[in-house]
């Protein structure tokens, strides 16, 4: 008897009601409008990209510039894609070709910067340390701040992210273990000189 009364409580809903229920959380009014999207552009990347490419600048600064530029482009592309997904009319309205072109430009710029950023990042991960001469001894030092390098890997989020992070961690351990004996020998040398 309980089984029969429980099955009687199930309410069939129509396709329209199901569609309304499933799309209720996506509000068109929350998406950026035509005015906001028309102000959004990805054509302004040449100056920051040239700054990131400048080999005369410190590698940490260059990497930070790549991170900032890539993050900014990714955010702008996401804004376009989300707005057009929430309001597909934006792609088909009269005069909307400028928005579609701006979105395509953002997608292309993001992809181009990602390739260049990833190439530079992998170069840094492949050779994260350099040899320097200090006090007549050759010592291994970090090529750049490992925290910056890890943040860049997290931002880029490549498929082999964990592998790259492990390589950076291994290089960080090598540098810290080599620095510790060097400090011990230098402090020991000072004691002998006293």
Coordinates of C-alpha atoms in Angstrom, one line a residue:
X1 CA 0.0 0.0 0.0
X2 CA 2.8 2.4 0.9
X3 CA 4.5 1.6 -2.4
X4 CA 1.4 2.5 -4.4
X5 CA 0.8 5.8 -2.6
X6 CA 4.5 6.8 -3.0
X7 CA 4.4 6.2 -6.7
X8 CA 1.3 8.4 -7.0
X9 CA 3.3 11.4 -5.7
X10 CA 5.7 11.5 -8.6
X11 CA 4.7 14.4 -10.9
X12 CA 5.5 14.2 -14.6
X13 CA 6.9 17.4 -16.0
X14 CA 6.8 18.6 -19.5
X15 CA 9.8 19.2 -21.7
X16 CA 9.3 23.0 -21.4
X17 CA 9.2 22.8 -17.6
X18 CA 12.4 20.6 -17.6
X19 CA 14.2 23.1 -19.9
X20 CA 13.1 26.0 -17.7
X21 CA 14.3 24.2 -14.6
X22 CA 17.7 23.3 -16.1
X23 CA 18.4 26.7 -17.6
X24 CA 17.1 28.8 -14.7
X25 CA 20.6 29.3 -13.2
X26 CA 21.9 30.8 -16.4
X27 CA 20.6 34.3 -16.3
X28 CA 21.1 36.4 -19.5
X29 CA 20.9 39.6 -17.5
X30 CA 24.1 38.6 -15.6
X31 CA 26.1 38.3 -18.8
X32 CA 27.9 41.3 -20.1
X33 CA 25.9 43.2 -22.7
X34 CA 26.9 44.6 -26.1
X35 CA 28.2 47.9 -24.6
X36 CA 30.5 46.1 -22.2
X37 CA 31.7 43.6 -24.8
X38 CA 32.3 46.3 -27.4
X39 CA 34.8 47.9 -25.0
X40 CA 36.7 44.6 -24.6
X41 CA 39.5 44.0 -27.0
X42 CA 42.6 41.8 -27.3
X43 CA 44.4 44.0 -29.8
X44 CA 46.6 45.7 -27.2
X45 CA 49.0 42.8 -26.6
X46 CA 52.1 44.0 -28.6
X47 CA 53.6 46.2 -25.9
X48 CA 53.3 43.7 -23.0
X49 CA 54.4 40.9 -25.3
X50 CA 57.5 42.8 -26.4
X51 CA 58.3 43.6 -22.8
X52 CA 58.1 39.9 -21.9
X53 CA 60.3 39.0 -24.9
X54 CA 63.0 41.5 -23.9
X55 CA 66.1 39.3 -23.3
X56 CA 67.9 42.1 -21.5
X57 CA 65.4 42.0 -18.6
X58 CA 65.7 39.6 -15.6
X59 CA 64.1 36.2 -16.3
X60 CA 61.8 36.5 -13.3
X61 CA 60.3 39.8 -14.6
X62 CA 59.9 38.4 -18.1
X63 CA 58.1 35.3 -16.7
X64 CA 55.8 37.5 -14.6
X65 CA 54.9 39.5 -17.7
X66 CA 54.0 36.4 -19.6
X67 CA 51.9 35.2 -16.6
X68 CA 50.0 38.6 -16.4
X69 CA 49.5 38.8 -20.2
X70 CA 48.3 35.3 -20.6
X71 CA 46.0 35.5 -17.6
X72 CA 44.5 38.8 -18.9
X73 CA 43.9 37.3 -22.3
X74 CA 42.4 34.2 -20.9
X75 CA 40.0 36.2 -18.8
X76 CA 38.9 38.4 -21.7
X77 CA 38.4 35.3 -23.9
X78 CA 36.3 33.7 -21.1
X79 CA 34.2 36.8 -20.8
X80 CA 33.4 36.8 -24.5
X81 CA 32.7 33.0 -24.6
X82 CA 30.5 33.1 -21.4
X83 CA 28.5 36.2 -22.6
X84 CA 27.9 34.6 -26.0
X85 CA 27.0 31.3 -24.5
X86 CA 24.5 32.9 -22.2
X87 CA 23.1 35.2 -24.9
X88 CA 23.5 33.5 -28.3
X89 CA 21.8 36.5 -29.9
X90 CA 24.9 38.5 -29.4
X91 CA 26.5 36.5 -32.2
X92 CA 23.7 37.0 -34.7
X93 CA 22.4 40.5 -34.2
X94 CA 22.8 43.1 -36.8
X95 CA 26.2 44.8 -36.4
X96 CA 27.5 42.0 -34.1
X97 CA 30.3 41.1 -36.5
X98 CA 32.6 43.4 -34.5
X99 CA 31.9 41.4 -31.3
X100 CA 32.5 38.1 -33.1
X101 CA 35.7 39.4 -34.6
X102 CA 36.9 40.7 -31.2
X103 CA 36.1 37.3 -29.7
X104 CA 38.0 35.5 -32.4
X105 CA 41.0 37.9 -32.0
X106 CA 41.0 37.1 -28.2
X107 CA 41.0 33.4 -28.9
X108 CA 43.8 33.7 -31.4
X109 CA 45.9 36.0 -29.2
X110 CA 45.5 33.8 -26.2
X111 CA 46.6 30.7 -28.2
X112 CA 49.6 32.6 -29.7
X113 CA 50.7 33.9 -26.3
X114 CA 50.2 30.5 -24.7
X115 CA 52.6 28.9 -27.2
X116 CA 55.3 31.5 -26.7
X117 CA 54.8 31.5 -22.9
X118 CA 55.0 27.7 -22.7
X119 CA 58.1 27.6 -24.9
X120 CA 59.8 30.0 -22.5
X121 CA 58.6 28.3 -19.4
X122 CA 59.8 24.9 -20.6
X123 CA 63.2 26.4 -21.4
X124 CA 63.4 27.6 -17.8
X125 CA 62.3 24.3 -16.3
X126 CA 64.8 22.4 -18.5
X127 CA 67.6 24.6 -17.1
X128 CA 66.4 26.0 -13.8
X129 CA 69.9 26.5 -12.3
X130 CA 73.2 28.1 -13.4
X131 CA 76.8 27.9 -12.3
X132 CA 78.3 31.0 -10.7
X133 CA 81.8 31.6 -9.2
X134 CA 81.7 32.8 -5.7
X135 CA 84.8 33.2 -3.6
X136 CA 86.8 31.2 -6.2
X137 CA 84.4 28.3 -6.0
X138 CA 81.8 27.3 -8.6
X139 CA 78.4 27.1 -7.0
X140 CA 75.0 26.1 -8.4
X141 CA 72.4 28.9 -8.0
X142 CA 68.8 29.3 -9.1
X143 CA 68.3 30.9 -12.5
X144 CA 65.2 32.6 -11.1
X145 CA 62.9 32.5 -8.2
X146 CA 61.4 29.0 -7.9
X147 CA 58.1 30.4 -6.5
X148 CA 57.7 32.5 -9.6
X149 CA 58.4 29.5 -11.8
X150 CA 55.9 27.4 -9.9
X151 CA 53.2 30.1 -10.2
X152 CA 53.8 30.3 -13.9
X153 CA 53.4 26.5 -14.3
X154 CA 50.1 26.7 -12.3
X155 CA 48.9 29.6 -14.5
X156 CA 49.7 27.8 -17.7
X157 CA 48.3 24.5 -16.4
X158 CA 49.8 22.2 -19.1
X159 CA 49.0 18.5 -19.3
X160 CA 52.3 17.6 -17.6
X161 CA 52.0 20.2 -14.9
X162 CA 52.8 17.7 -12.1
X163 CA 55.9 16.6 -13.9
X164 CA 57.1 20.1 -14.4
X165 CA 56.5 21.0 -10.7
X166 CA 58.4 17.9 -9.6
X167 CA 61.4 19.0 -11.8
X168 CA 61.3 22.5 -10.2
X169 CA 61.1 21.0 -6.7
X170 CA 64.1 18.7 -7.5
X171 CA 66.1 21.7 -8.7
X172 CA 65.1 23.7 -5.6
X173 CA 66.3 20.8 -3.4
X174 CA 69.6 20.6 -5.3
X175 CA 70.3 24.3 -4.8
X176 CA 69.3 24.3 -1.1
X177 CA 71.5 21.2 -0.4
X178 CA 74.5 22.8 -2.2
X179 CA 74.0 26.1 -0.4
X180 CA 74.0 24.5 3.0
X181 CA 77.5 22.8 2.8
X182 CA 78.9 26.0 1.2
X183 CA 77.7 28.0 4.2
X184 CA 79.1 25.4 6.6
X185 CA 82.6 25.5 5.0
X186 CA 82.6 29.3 4.8
X187 CA 81.7 29.6 8.5
X188 CA 84.3 26.9 9.3
X189 CA 86.9 28.9 7.4
X190 CA 86.1 32.0 9.4
X191 CA 86.5 30.1 12.6
X192 CA 89.9 28.9 11.6
X193 CA 91.0 32.4 10.7
X194 CA 90.1 33.8 14.2

